[in-house]
CSV table of C-alpha atoms and ligand atoms in Angstrom, one decimal:
chain,number,residue,atom,x,y,z
A,1,MET,CA,97.7,100.8,67.5
A,2,THR,CA,97.3,104.3,68.9
A,3,ASP,CA,94.5,103.7,71.4
A,4,VAL,CA,94.6,103.8,75.2
A,5,LEU,CA,92.9,101.2,77.4
A,6,ALA,CA,92.2,102.3,81.1
A,7,VAL,CA,90.8,100.0,83.7
A,8,THR,CA,88.2,101.3,86.2
A,9,GLU,CA,87.8,100.1,89.8
A,10,HIS,CA,85.0,99.5,92.2
A,11,ARG,CA,84.5,98.1,95.6
A,12,ARG,CA,81.4,96.9,97.5
A,13,GLY,CA,79.1,98.3,94.8
A,14,ASP,CA,80.6,101.7,94.4
A,15,LEU,CA,83.0,103.0,91.7
A,16,ARG,CA,86.1,104.4,93.3
A,17,ASP,CA,87.5,107.8,92.6
A,18,GLU,CA,90.4,106.2,90.8
A,19,SER,CA,88.0,105.2,88.0
A,20,PHE,CA,87.3,108.8,87.1
A,21,GLU,CA,91.0,109.8,87.5
A,22,VAL,CA,92.2,107.1,85.0
A,23,ILE,CA,89.7,108.5,82.5
A,24,THR,CA,91.5,111.9,82.7
A,25,ALA,CA,94.9,110.4,82.6
A,26,GLY,CA,93.9,108.1,79.7
A,27,ARG,CA,92.2,110.9,77.7
A,28,GLU,CA,95.4,113.0,78.0
A,29,LEU,CA,97.5,110.1,76.7
A,30,ALA,CA,95.0,109.3,73.9
A,31,ASP,CA,95.3,112.9,72.8
A,32,ASP,CA,99.1,112.5,72.7
A,33,THR,CA,98.9,109.1,70.8
A,34,GLY,CA,96.1,110.3,68.5
A,35,GLY,CA,93.9,107.4,69.4
A,36,ASP,CA,90.6,106.5,71.2
A,37,LEU,CA,90.2,106.0,74.9
A,38,HIS,CA,88.7,102.6,75.9
A,39,LEU,CA,87.6,101.8,79.4
A,40,ALA,CA,87.3,98.4,81.0
A,41,VAL,CA,84.6,97.8,83.5
A,42,ILE,CA,85.0,94.4,85.1
A,43,SER,CA,82.7,92.6,87.6
A,44,GLY,CA,79.9,94.0,89.7
A,45,ASP,CA,76.9,95.8,88.3
A,46,VAL,CA,78.7,96.4,85.0
A,47,GLU,CA,75.8,98.1,83.2
A,48,GLU,CA,75.3,100.7,85.9
A,49,PHE,CA,79.1,101.3,86.2
A,50,ALA,CA,79.4,101.6,82.4
A,51,GLU,CA,76.8,104.4,82.4
A,52,SER,CA,78.6,106.2,85.3
A,53,VAL,CA,82.0,106.1,83.7
A,54,ASN,CA,80.7,107.2,80.3
A,55,ARG,CA,82.1,110.7,80.8
A,56,GLU,CA,83.4,113.3,78.4
A,57,GLY,CA,86.4,112.0,76.4
A,58,VAL,CA,85.6,108.3,76.7
A,59,ASP,CA,85.2,106.6,73.3
A,60,HIS,CA,84.4,103.0,74.2
A,61,VAL,CA,83.4,101.2,77.4
A,62,HIS,CA,83.9,97.4,77.4
A,63,THR,CA,82.1,95.5,80.2
A,64,VAL,CA,83.0,92.1,81.5
A,65,ASP,CA,80.2,90.7,83.5
A,66,HIS,CA,81.8,88.2,85.8
A,67,GLY,CA,81.4,88.0,89.6
A,68,GLU,CA,80.8,90.8,92.0
A,69,GLU,CA,84.1,92.0,93.5
A,70,PHE,CA,87.7,92.3,92.4
A,71,ASN,CA,89.4,89.0,91.8
A,72,HIS,CA,93.0,88.8,90.7
A,73,ASP,CA,92.6,85.9,88.2
A,74,VAL,CA,89.4,87.3,86.6
A,75,TYR,CA,90.9,90.8,86.2
A,76,ALA,CA,94.2,89.4,84.8
A,77,GLN,CA,92.4,87.3,82.3
A,78,ALA,CA,89.8,90.0,81.4
A,79,VAL,CA,92.4,92.7,80.9
A,80,GLU,CA,94.7,90.4,78.9
A,81,GLY,CA,91.7,89.6,76.7
A,82,LEU,CA,90.8,93.2,76.3
A,83,TYR,CA,94.4,94.1,75.5
A,84,ASP,CA,94.3,91.6,72.6
A,85,GLU,CA,91.0,93.0,71.4
A,86,VAL,CA,91.9,96.8,71.7
A,87,ASP,CA,95.6,96.5,70.9
A,88,PRO,CA,96.4,99.7,72.8
A,89,THR,CA,99.6,101.7,72.9
A,90,VAL,CA,99.1,102.1,76.6
A,91,LEU,CA,97.3,100.2,79.3
A,92,VAL,CA,96.5,102.3,82.3
A,93,THR,CA,95.4,101.1,85.7
A,94,PRO,CA,95.1,102.8,89.1
A,95,ASN,CA,98.1,102.4,91.3
A,96,SER,CA,95.8,101.0,93.9
A,97,VAL,CA,96.0,97.7,95.9
A,98,ASN,CA,93.9,96.1,93.1
A,99,GLY,CA,95.9,97.7,90.2
A,100,LEU,CA,99.2,96.7,91.7
A,101,ASP,CA,97.8,93.2,92.1
A,102,TYR,CA,97.0,92.5,88.4
A,103,ALA,CA,98.9,95.1,86.4
A,104,PRO,CA,102.3,93.4,86.9
A,105,ALA,CA,100.8,90.0,86.1
A,106,VAL,CA,99.3,91.3,82.9
A,107,ALA,CA,102.6,93.1,81.9
A,108,ASN,CA,104.5,89.9,82.6
A,109,ALA,CA,102.0,87.7,80.7
A,110,LEU,CA,102.0,90.1,77.7
A,111,ASP,CA,105.8,90.7,77.9
A,112,LEU,CA,105.2,94.5,78.2
A,113,PRO,CA,107.2,97.1,80.2
A,114,LEU,CA,105.5,98.2,83.4
A,115,VAL,CA,106.0,101.6,85.2
A,116,THR,CA,104.1,102.0,88.5
A,117,ASP,CA,103.1,105.0,90.5
A,118,ALA,CA,103.1,107.6,87.7
A,119,VAL,CA,102.3,111.2,88.8
A,120,ASP,CA,102.4,112.5,85.2
A,121,LEU,CA,102.3,110.9,81.8
A,122,ALA,CA,103.0,111.9,78.2
A,123,TYR,CA,103.4,110.2,74.9
A,124,ASP,CA,106.0,111.5,72.4
A,125,ASP,CA,107.0,108.6,70.2
A,126,THR,CA,107.4,106.7,73.4
A,127,LEU,CA,105.8,106.7,76.8
A,128,VAL,CA,107.2,109.4,79.2
A,129,VAL,CA,106.4,108.8,82.8
A,130,THR,CA,107.1,111.2,85.7
A,131,ARG,CA,107.6,109.4,89.1
A,132,GLU,CA,108.7,110.6,92.5
A,133,MET,CA,111.6,109.1,94.3
A,134,TYR,CA,113.4,109.4,97.7
A,135,GLY,CA,110.1,110.0,99.6
A,136,SER,CA,108.8,112.4,97.0
A,137,LYS,CA,111.9,114.7,97.4
A,138,VAL,CA,113.0,114.1,93.8
A,139,GLU,CA,111.0,113.8,90.5
A,140,THR,CA,112.3,111.6,87.7
A,141,THR,CA,111.2,111.3,84.1
A,142,VAL,CA,111.3,107.8,82.7
A,143,GLU,CA,111.3,107.3,78.9
A,144,VAL,CA,110.2,103.7,78.4
A,145,GLU,CA,111.5,101.6,75.6
A,146,GLY,CA,108.9,99.6,73.6
A,147,ASP,CA,105.9,99.8,71.4
A,148,SER,CA,103.2,99.2,74.0
A,149,PHE,CA,103.3,99.8,77.8
A,150,VAL,CA,101.5,99.2,81.1
A,151,VAL,CA,101.4,102.1,83.6
A,152,THR,CA,99.8,102.5,87.0
A,153,THR,CA,98.7,106.1,88.0
A,154,ARG,CA,98.9,107.4,91.5
A,155,GLY,CA,95.6,108.4,93.1
A,156,ALA,CA,94.6,112.1,93.3
A,157,GLU,CA,97.2,113.2,90.8
A,158,TRP,CA,94.7,113.7,88.0
A,159,PRO,CA,91.3,115.4,88.4
A,160,GLN,CA,88.2,113.2,88.0
A,161,ALA,CA,86.7,113.3,84.6
A,162,GLU,CA,83.4,115.1,84.4
A,163,GLY,CA,80.6,115.6,81.9
A,164,VAL,CA,78.5,113.1,80.1
A,165,GLY,CA,80.1,111.2,77.3
A,166,ASP,CA,78.7,109.5,74.3
A,167,ALA,CA,80.9,106.4,74.4
A,168,GLU,CA,79.9,103.2,72.7
A,169,ILE,CA,79.2,100.6,75.5
A,170,SER,CA,79.6,97.0,74.6
A,171,ALA,CA,79.8,93.6,76.4
A,172,PHE,CA,83.1,91.9,76.0
A,173,ASP,CA,83.3,88.1,76.2
A,174,ALA,CA,86.5,87.6,78.2
A,175,ASP,CA,86.0,83.8,78.1
A,176,ILE,CA,87.3,83.5,81.7
A,177,ASP,CA,88.9,80.1,82.4
A,178,GLU,CA,87.3,79.2,85.7
A,179,SER,CA,89.9,76.5,86.3
A,180,ALA,CA,92.5,79.3,86.4
A,181,VAL,CA,90.6,81.3,89.0
A,182,GLY,CA,92.3,80.3,92.2
A,183,SER,CA,90.6,82.5,94.8
A,184,THR,CA,87.2,83.7,95.8
A,185,VAL,CA,86.3,86.9,97.7
A,186,THR,CA,84.2,85.7,100.7
A,187,GLY,CA,83.9,89.0,102.6
A,188,PHE,CA,85.5,92.2,103.6
A,189,GLU,CA,87.3,93.2,106.7
A,190,GLU,CA,88.7,96.7,107.0
A,191,VAL,CA,92.2,97.1,108.3
A,192,GLY,CA,91.9,97.7,112.1
A,193,GLY,CA,89.4,100.2,113.4
A,194,GLY,CA,86.1,99.2,111.9
A,195,ASP,CA,84.8,100.2,108.5
A,196,VAL,CA,85.7,103.9,108.5
A,197,ASP,CA,87.2,104.7,105.1
A,198,ILE,CA,89.0,108.1,105.4
A,199,SER,CA,89.4,108.2,101.6
A,200,GLU,CA,85.6,108.7,101.3
A,201,ALA,CA,85.3,111.5,103.9
A,202,ASP,CA,84.4,115.0,102.9
A,203,PHE,CA,85.9,116.7,106.0
A,204,LEU,CA,88.9,115.3,107.7
A,205,VAL,CA,90.3,116.5,111.0
A,206,SER,CA,93.8,115.1,111.0
A,207,ILE,CA,96.1,115.0,114.0
A,208,GLY,CA,99.9,114.7,114.3
A,209,ARG,CA,102.6,114.4,116.9
A,210,GLY,CA,101.7,117.9,118.1
A,211,ILE,CA,99.0,116.4,120.3
A,212,GLU,CA,101.8,115.1,122.5
A,213,GLU,CA,100.0,112.2,124.2
A,214,GLU,CA,97.1,109.8,123.8
A,215,ASP,CA,95.2,111.4,126.7
A,216,ASN,CA,94.7,114.5,124.5
A,217,LEU,CA,92.7,112.6,121.9
A,218,PRO,CA,89.3,113.3,123.5
A,219,LEU,CA,89.9,117.0,122.8
A,220,ILE,CA,90.3,116.3,119.1
A,221,GLU,CA,87.3,113.9,119.2
A,222,ASP,CA,85.2,116.7,120.5
A,223,LEU,CA,86.2,118.8,117.5
A,224,VAL,CA,85.4,115.9,115.2
A,225,GLU,CA,82.0,115.7,116.7
A,226,ALA,CA,81.4,119.4,116.6
A,227,THR,CA,82.3,119.6,112.9
A,228,ASP,CA,80.7,116.3,111.9
A,229,ALA,CA,84.1,115.3,110.5
A,230,THR,CA,86.1,112.1,110.2
A,231,LEU,CA,89.3,111.6,112.2
A,232,SER,CA,92.6,110.8,110.5
A,233,SER,CA,96.2,111.2,111.4
A,234,SER,CA,99.9,111.3,110.5
A,235,ARG,CA,101.9,108.2,110.9
A,236,PRO,CA,103.5,108.7,114.3
A,237,ILE,CA,100.0,108.6,115.9
A,238,VAL,CA,99.4,105.2,114.3
A,239,ASP,CA,102.9,104.0,115.1
A,240,ASN,CA,102.2,104.9,118.8
A,241,GLY,CA,99.0,102.8,118.6
A,242,TRP,CA,96.8,105.8,119.4
A,243,LEU,CA,94.7,105.3,116.3
A,244,PRO,CA,94.3,102.3,114.0
A,245,LYS,CA,96.2,101.9,110.7
A,246,ASN,CA,93.1,102.7,108.6
A,247,ARG,CA,93.3,106.3,109.9
A,248,GLN,CA,96.7,107.0,108.5
A,249,VAL,CA,97.1,109.5,105.7
A,250,GLY,CA,100.2,109.5,103.5
A,251,GLN,CA,102.6,107.5,101.4
A,252,SER,CA,102.3,104.4,103.5
A,253,GLY,CA,98.8,105.2,104.5
A,254,LYS,CA,95.8,106.3,102.5
A,255,VAL,CA,95.5,109.0,99.8
A,256,VAL,CA,92.6,111.3,100.7
A,257,THR,CA,90.9,114.0,98.7
A,258,PRO,CA,88.3,115.6,101.1
A,259,ASP,CA,86.7,119.0,100.6
A,260,VAL,CA,88.4,120.1,103.8
A,261,TYR,CA,91.6,118.8,105.4
A,262,LEU,CA,92.2,120.3,108.8
A,263,ALA,CA,95.8,119.4,109.9
A,264,ILE,CA,96.4,119.9,113.6
A,265,GLY,CA,100.0,119.6,114.9
A,266,ILE,CA,101.2,118.0,111.7
A,267,SER,CA,104.5,119.3,110.3
A,268,GLY,CA,103.9,118.4,106.6
A,269,ALA,CA,106.6,115.9,105.9
A,270,VAL,CA,106.7,114.8,102.2
A,271,GLN,CA,105.4,111.4,103.1
A,272,HIS,CA,102.3,112.9,104.8
A,273,VAL,CA,101.7,115.5,102.1
A,274,ALA,CA,101.8,112.7,99.4
A,275,GLY,CA,98.6,111.5,100.9
A,276,MET,CA,96.6,114.7,101.3
A,277,LYS,CA,97.8,117.3,98.8
A,278,GLY,CA,94.8,116.6,96.6
A,279,SER,CA,92.4,118.0,99.3
A,280,ASP,CA,90.3,120.9,98.1
A,281,THR,CA,90.9,123.2,101.0
A,282,ILE,CA,93.8,122.6,103.5
A,283,ILE,CA,93.8,124.3,106.8
A,284,ALA,CA,96.8,123.9,109.2
A,285,VAL,CA,97.2,124.6,112.9
A,286,ASN,CA,100.8,124.6,114.0
A,287,THR,CA,102.9,126.5,116.5
A,288,ASP,CA,105.8,126.7,114.1
A,289,PRO,CA,105.3,129.4,111.4
A,290,ASN,CA,108.0,127.7,109.3
A,291,ALA,CA,106.3,124.2,109.3
A,292,PRO,CA,106.2,122.9,105.7
A,293,ILE,CA,102.5,122.2,106.0
A,294,PHE,CA,101.9,126.0,105.7
A,295,ASP,CA,103.5,125.8,102.2
A,296,ILE,CA,100.5,123.9,100.9
A,297,ALA,CA,97.8,125.2,103.3
A,298,ASP,CA,95.1,127.5,102.0
A,299,TYR,CA,94.5,128.8,105.5
A,300,GLY,CA,96.9,128.7,108.4
A,301,ILE,CA,96.6,129.3,112.1
A,302,VAL,CA,100.0,129.8,113.8
A,303,GLY,CA,99.1,128.8,117.4
A,304,ASP,CA,99.0,126.3,120.1
A,305,LEU,CA,96.4,123.6,119.3
A,306,PHE,CA,95.5,123.3,123.0
A,307,GLU,CA,94.3,126.9,122.7
A,308,VAL,CA,93.0,126.9,119.1
A,309,VAL,CA,91.0,123.6,119.2
A,310,PRO,CA,88.8,124.5,122.2
A,311,GLU,CA,88.0,127.8,120.5
A,312,LEU,CA,87.1,126.0,117.2
A,313,ILE,CA,84.9,123.6,119.1
A,314,GLU,CA,83.1,126.5,120.8
A,315,GLU,CA,82.7,128.3,117.4
A,316,PHE,CA,81.3,125.2,115.7
A,317,GLU,CA,79.0,124.2,118.5
B,401,FAD,C1,109.1,105.3,104.0
B,401,FAD,C2,108.3,106.3,104.9
B,401,FAD,C3,107.0,106.3,104.8
B,401,FAD,C4,106.2,107.2,105.6
B,401,FAD,N1,104.9,107.3,105.5
B,401,FAD,C5,104.2,108.2,106.1
B,401,FAD,C6,102.8,108.3,106.0
B,401,FAD,O1,102.1,107.5,105.3
B,401,FAD,N2,102.1,109.3,106.7
B,401,FAD,C7,102.8,110.1,107.5
B,401,FAD,O2,102.1,111.0,108.1
B,401,FAD,N3,104.1,110.0,107.7
B,401,FAD,C8,104.8,109.1,107.0
B,401,FAD,N4,106.2,109.0,107.2
B,401,FAD,C9,106.8,109.7,108.4
B,401,FAD,C10,107.1,111.2,108.0
B,401,FAD,O3,108.4,111.2,107.5
B,401,FAD,C11,107.0,112.1,109.2
B,401,FAD,O4,107.9,111.6,110.2
B,401,FAD,C12,105.6,112.2,109.8
B,401,FAD,O5,104.7,112.5,108.8
B,401,FAD,C13,105.7,113.3,110.9
B,401,FAD,O6,104.4,113.3,111.5
B,401,FAD,P1,103.9,114.6,112.3
B,401,FAD,O7,103.8,115.7,111.4
B,401,FAD,O8,102.7,114.2,113.1
B,401,FAD,O9,105.1,114.8,113.4
B,401,FAD,P2,106.2,115.9,113.4
B,401,FAD,O10,107.0,116.0,112.2
B,401,FAD,O11,106.9,115.7,114.7
B,401,FAD,O12,105.4,117.3,113.5
B,401,FAD,C14,104.7,117.7,114.7
B,401,FAD,C15,104.2,119.1,114.4
B,401,FAD,O13,103.4,119.5,115.4
B,401,FAD,C16,103.7,120.9,115.7
B,401,FAD,N5,103.3,121.1,117.1
B,401,FAD,C17,103.9,120.7,118.3
B,401,FAD,N6,103.2,121.1,119.3
B,401,FAD,C18,102.1,121.8,118.9
B,401,FAD,C19,101.0,122.4,119.5
B,401,FAD,N7,100.9,122.4,120.8
B,401,FAD,N8,100.1,123.0,118.7
B,401,FAD,C20,100.2,123.1,117.3
B,401,FAD,N9,101.3,122.5,116.7
B,401,FAD,C21,102.2,121.8,117.5
B,401,FAD,C22,105.2,121.0,115.5
B,401,FAD,O14,105.6,122.4,115.2
B,401,FAD,C23,105.4,120.1,114.3
B,401,FAD,O15,105.3,120.9,113.1
B,401,FAD,C24,106.9,108.1,106.5
B,401,FAD,C25,108.3,108.0,106.6
B,401,FAD,C26,109.0,107.2,105.8
B,401,FAD,C27,110.5,107.1,105.9
């Protein structure tokens, strides 16, 4: 019992970034435990997904061909079945809406300790989990008691696994009890604001309270158009009702990892940074040279957005 089992994730036919992040987290753990890394691919086009997640460091991919989309009861049963089969030291799932849905149920059913929202992991005779507390102001290290553990990993904390692996891919008969499947996915409706998914965007123009009022939004929308970007924001903009909830970046919004994150009039509060620090290149525009956003920005413009943004629009156009 030294292996690690990580569960991948997909939605509407596409593997999510978390799938490739749990591979990295799982591989690191398996190096610590001295075991193999197993991946679970459940529902959807499992054969295609299995090929895609067969990246460097993966030893086994187990597919469970049942239904198309995530379903709590199917995942809970399939993961429990795979846990019995693999007998891992650690079961890793993304700390996503889906992961947080079935991981506690699996931990409860198997009577295993569960630690959520890990930002770092290690195994040294026991599982050692780093978590953030008090709005990401404090880091804690949790040494978990037990022989086997369930842990959920925060998005964008681990790089996505790359390379092509030579894992053994096999179908697992999870023997799903249909009478215990109490729900069916009948369709998708994105949280307010249509089907824009800011977590999929390559270039985000993100606005904060510095824009002062809703009437100033068209200026930012012009920049979004000129740069062919996607619009996102800090929480106050959503709380004010100026943008829908699906545009919010941060601890209580979405975790984003674009190539470019252009933060305009955003101070860089820890709850905001928690959602965007994984961006490749961070650019900040702020009047305050001491704004915390500049601590993590690759490029910064200390200036008034009402002067800077029109110049950027002109430049891009
Ligand atoms: C439990 C909890 C969860 C939270 N979750 C989130 C979350 O998910 N996402 C999130 O964003 N926040 C979240 N918050 C709120 C967070 O603490 C901050 O209050 C918020 O991020 C601040 O947003 P802001 O940067 O837009 O506003 P402010 O902090 O008010 O910053 C505005 C910035 O604009 C600059 N500025 C002003 N005028 C101009 C100008 N003309 N040109 C250029 N710059 C200018 C100012 O210098 C300032 O730095 C959460 C808080 C809590 C307690």
